[in-house]
Amino acid sequence: YFELHLLRTQYLAYYLLAQVVSYVTGVTLANKILLGIAIIALPISIVALLRSLGRDTRLAVFAFGLTYNAHLVLGFFNFLAALPLVFFGLAAAVRLREKHTVKRMVTLGILLLTCFYMHVVPFAFLGLGVLLAFGVLTLGDIAKEGDVLATFIWFAILFTLSGQLNELGFMGYLG
């Protein structure tokens, strides 16, 4: 059914976690456990971000709405598992902005690296958030480059769709 090719995937973190847990529980239960952890971690991560921003943490109750999305329905569990990493990473960036310490830098670095190897799309949002948190980019900069950003987003969508169609054999069928 599935083969593990560690060097040919950007989803390495999720696959390694699932592989380790599946030795004890089997593949299906391992994925259910990881999804359960991700769903529980999401509001916790949003609480961490809200605390670092000095905001009302009760807003984290709305996090569960983020868990049921198209990525979950389509089986992109690694995307869902990366969502808590985004919010924990943003919280770490805000804390690092307030006070620079080696521990905070290492924490942010580990979260960025883990998020990258979990799923690249949440990593891109985390990277953008970190740039905004440190003032490297401003919302005005993003607004000025809106057309360029929209072009990149559409290109990424088309690239992803063509890759998935190719994996399903559709491109070979057309050719």
mmCIF file of C-alpha atoms in Angstrom, residues 73-148:
data_model
loop_
_atom_site.group_PDB
_atom_site.id
_atom_site.type_symbol
_atom_site.label_atom_id
_atom_site.label_comp_id
_atom_site.label_asym_id
_atom_site.label_seq_id
_atom_site.Cartn_x
_atom_site.Cartn_y
_atom_site.Cartn_z
ATOM 1 C CA VAL A 73 -11.420 15.594 3.959
ATOM 2 C CA LEU A 74 -8.861 14.888 1.225
ATOM 3 C CA GLY A 75 -6.608 13.033 3.670
ATOM 4 C CA PHE A 76 -3.770 15.555 3.974
ATOM 5 C CA PHE A 77 -3.237 14.725 7.618
ATOM 6 C CA ASN A 78 0.235 16.232 7.561
ATOM 7 C CA PHE A 79 -1.295 19.645 6.771
ATOM 8 C CA LEU A 80 -3.592 19.409 9.769
ATOM 9 C CA ALA A 81 -0.719 18.242 11.963
ATOM 10 C CA ALA A 82 1.323 21.302 10.916
ATOM 11 C CA LEU A 83 -1.327 23.832 11.987
ATOM 12 C CA PRO A 84 -0.434 23.767 15.716
ATOM 13 C CA LEU A 85 3.220 24.206 14.755
ATOM 14 C CA VAL A 86 2.295 27.417 12.930
ATOM 15 C CA PHE A 87 0.648 28.964 15.976
ATOM 16 C CA PHE A 88 3.317 27.709 18.398
ATOM 17 C CA GLY A 89 5.920 29.142 15.996
ATOM 18 C CA LEU A 90 4.171 32.510 15.812
ATOM 19 C CA ALA A 91 3.981 32.607 19.612
ATOM 20 C CA ALA A 92 7.701 31.779 19.797
ATOM 21 C CA ALA A 93 8.476 34.568 17.298
ATOM 22 C CA VAL A 94 6.497 37.109 19.324
ATOM 23 C CA ARG A 95 8.290 36.053 22.521
ATOM 24 C CA LEU A 96 11.660 36.208 20.743
ATOM 25 C CA ARG A 97 10.850 39.697 19.461
ATOM 26 C CA GLU A 98 10.214 40.798 23.057
ATOM 27 C CA LYS A 99 13.435 39.317 24.441
ATOM 28 C CA HIS A 100 16.233 37.659 22.496
ATOM 29 C CA THR A 101 17.615 34.549 24.179
ATOM 30 C CA VAL A 102 19.384 31.526 22.767
ATOM 31 C CA LYS A 103 16.656 29.241 24.108
ATOM 32 C CA ARG A 104 13.946 31.225 22.305
ATOM 33 C CA MET A 105 15.953 31.287 19.065
ATOM 34 C CA VAL A 106 16.513 27.526 19.193
ATOM 35 C CA THR A 107 12.830 26.934 19.985
ATOM 36 C CA LEU A 108 11.741 29.010 16.991
ATOM 37 C CA GLY A 109 14.307 27.272 14.778
ATOM 38 C CA ILE A 110 13.091 23.803 15.789
ATOM 39 C CA LEU A 111 9.465 24.797 15.221
ATOM 40 C CA LEU A 112 10.307 26.243 11.773
ATOM 41 C CA LEU A 113 12.246 23.135 10.746
ATOM 42 C CA THR A 114 9.615 20.723 12.050
ATOM 43 C CA CYS A 115 6.830 22.698 10.376
ATOM 44 C CA PHE A 116 8.743 22.659 7.070
ATOM 45 C CA TYR A 117 9.060 18.883 7.193
ATOM 46 C CA MET A 118 5.434 18.483 8.283
ATOM 47 C CA HIS A 119 3.899 20.458 5.385
ATOM 48 C CA VAL A 120 5.271 23.285 3.282
ATOM 49 C CA VAL A 121 2.089 25.419 3.038
ATOM 50 C CA PRO A 122 1.692 26.007 6.792
ATOM 51 C CA PHE A 123 5.458 26.567 6.883
ATOM 52 C CA ALA A 124 5.058 29.360 4.303
ATOM 53 C CA PHE A 125 2.425 31.040 6.466
ATOM 54 C CA LEU A 126 4.642 30.626 9.531
ATOM 55 C CA GLY A 127 7.563 32.147 7.647
ATOM 56 C CA LEU A 128 5.431 35.079 6.549
ATOM 57 C CA GLY A 129 4.200 35.544 10.122
ATOM 58 C CA VAL A 130 7.754 35.511 11.474
ATOM 59 C CA LEU A 131 8.787 38.145 8.925
ATOM 60 C CA LEU A 132 5.810 40.269 9.966
ATOM 61 C CA ALA A 133 6.524 39.757 13.681
ATOM 62 C CA PHE A 134 10.106 40.982 13.318
ATOM 63 C CA GLY A 135 9.159 43.912 11.098
ATOM 64 C CA VAL A 136 11.082 42.638 8.071
ATOM 65 C CA LEU A 137 7.792 42.931 6.176
ATOM 66 C CA THR A 138 4.816 45.120 6.919
ATOM 67 C CA LEU A 139 1.196 44.724 5.898
ATOM 68 C CA GLY A 140 1.765 47.716 3.613
ATOM 69 C CA ASP A 141 4.591 45.857 1.845
ATOM 70 C CA ILE A 142 2.308 42.898 1.280
ATOM 71 C CA ALA A 143 -0.524 45.130 0.041
ATOM 72 C CA LYS A 144 1.810 46.822 -2.465
ATOM 73 C CA GLU A 145 2.892 43.437 -3.826
ATOM 74 C CA GLY A 146 -0.585 41.924 -3.828
ATOM 75 C CA ASP A 147 -0.619 41.113 -7.542
ATOM 76 C CA VAL A 148 2.721 39.344 -7.308
#
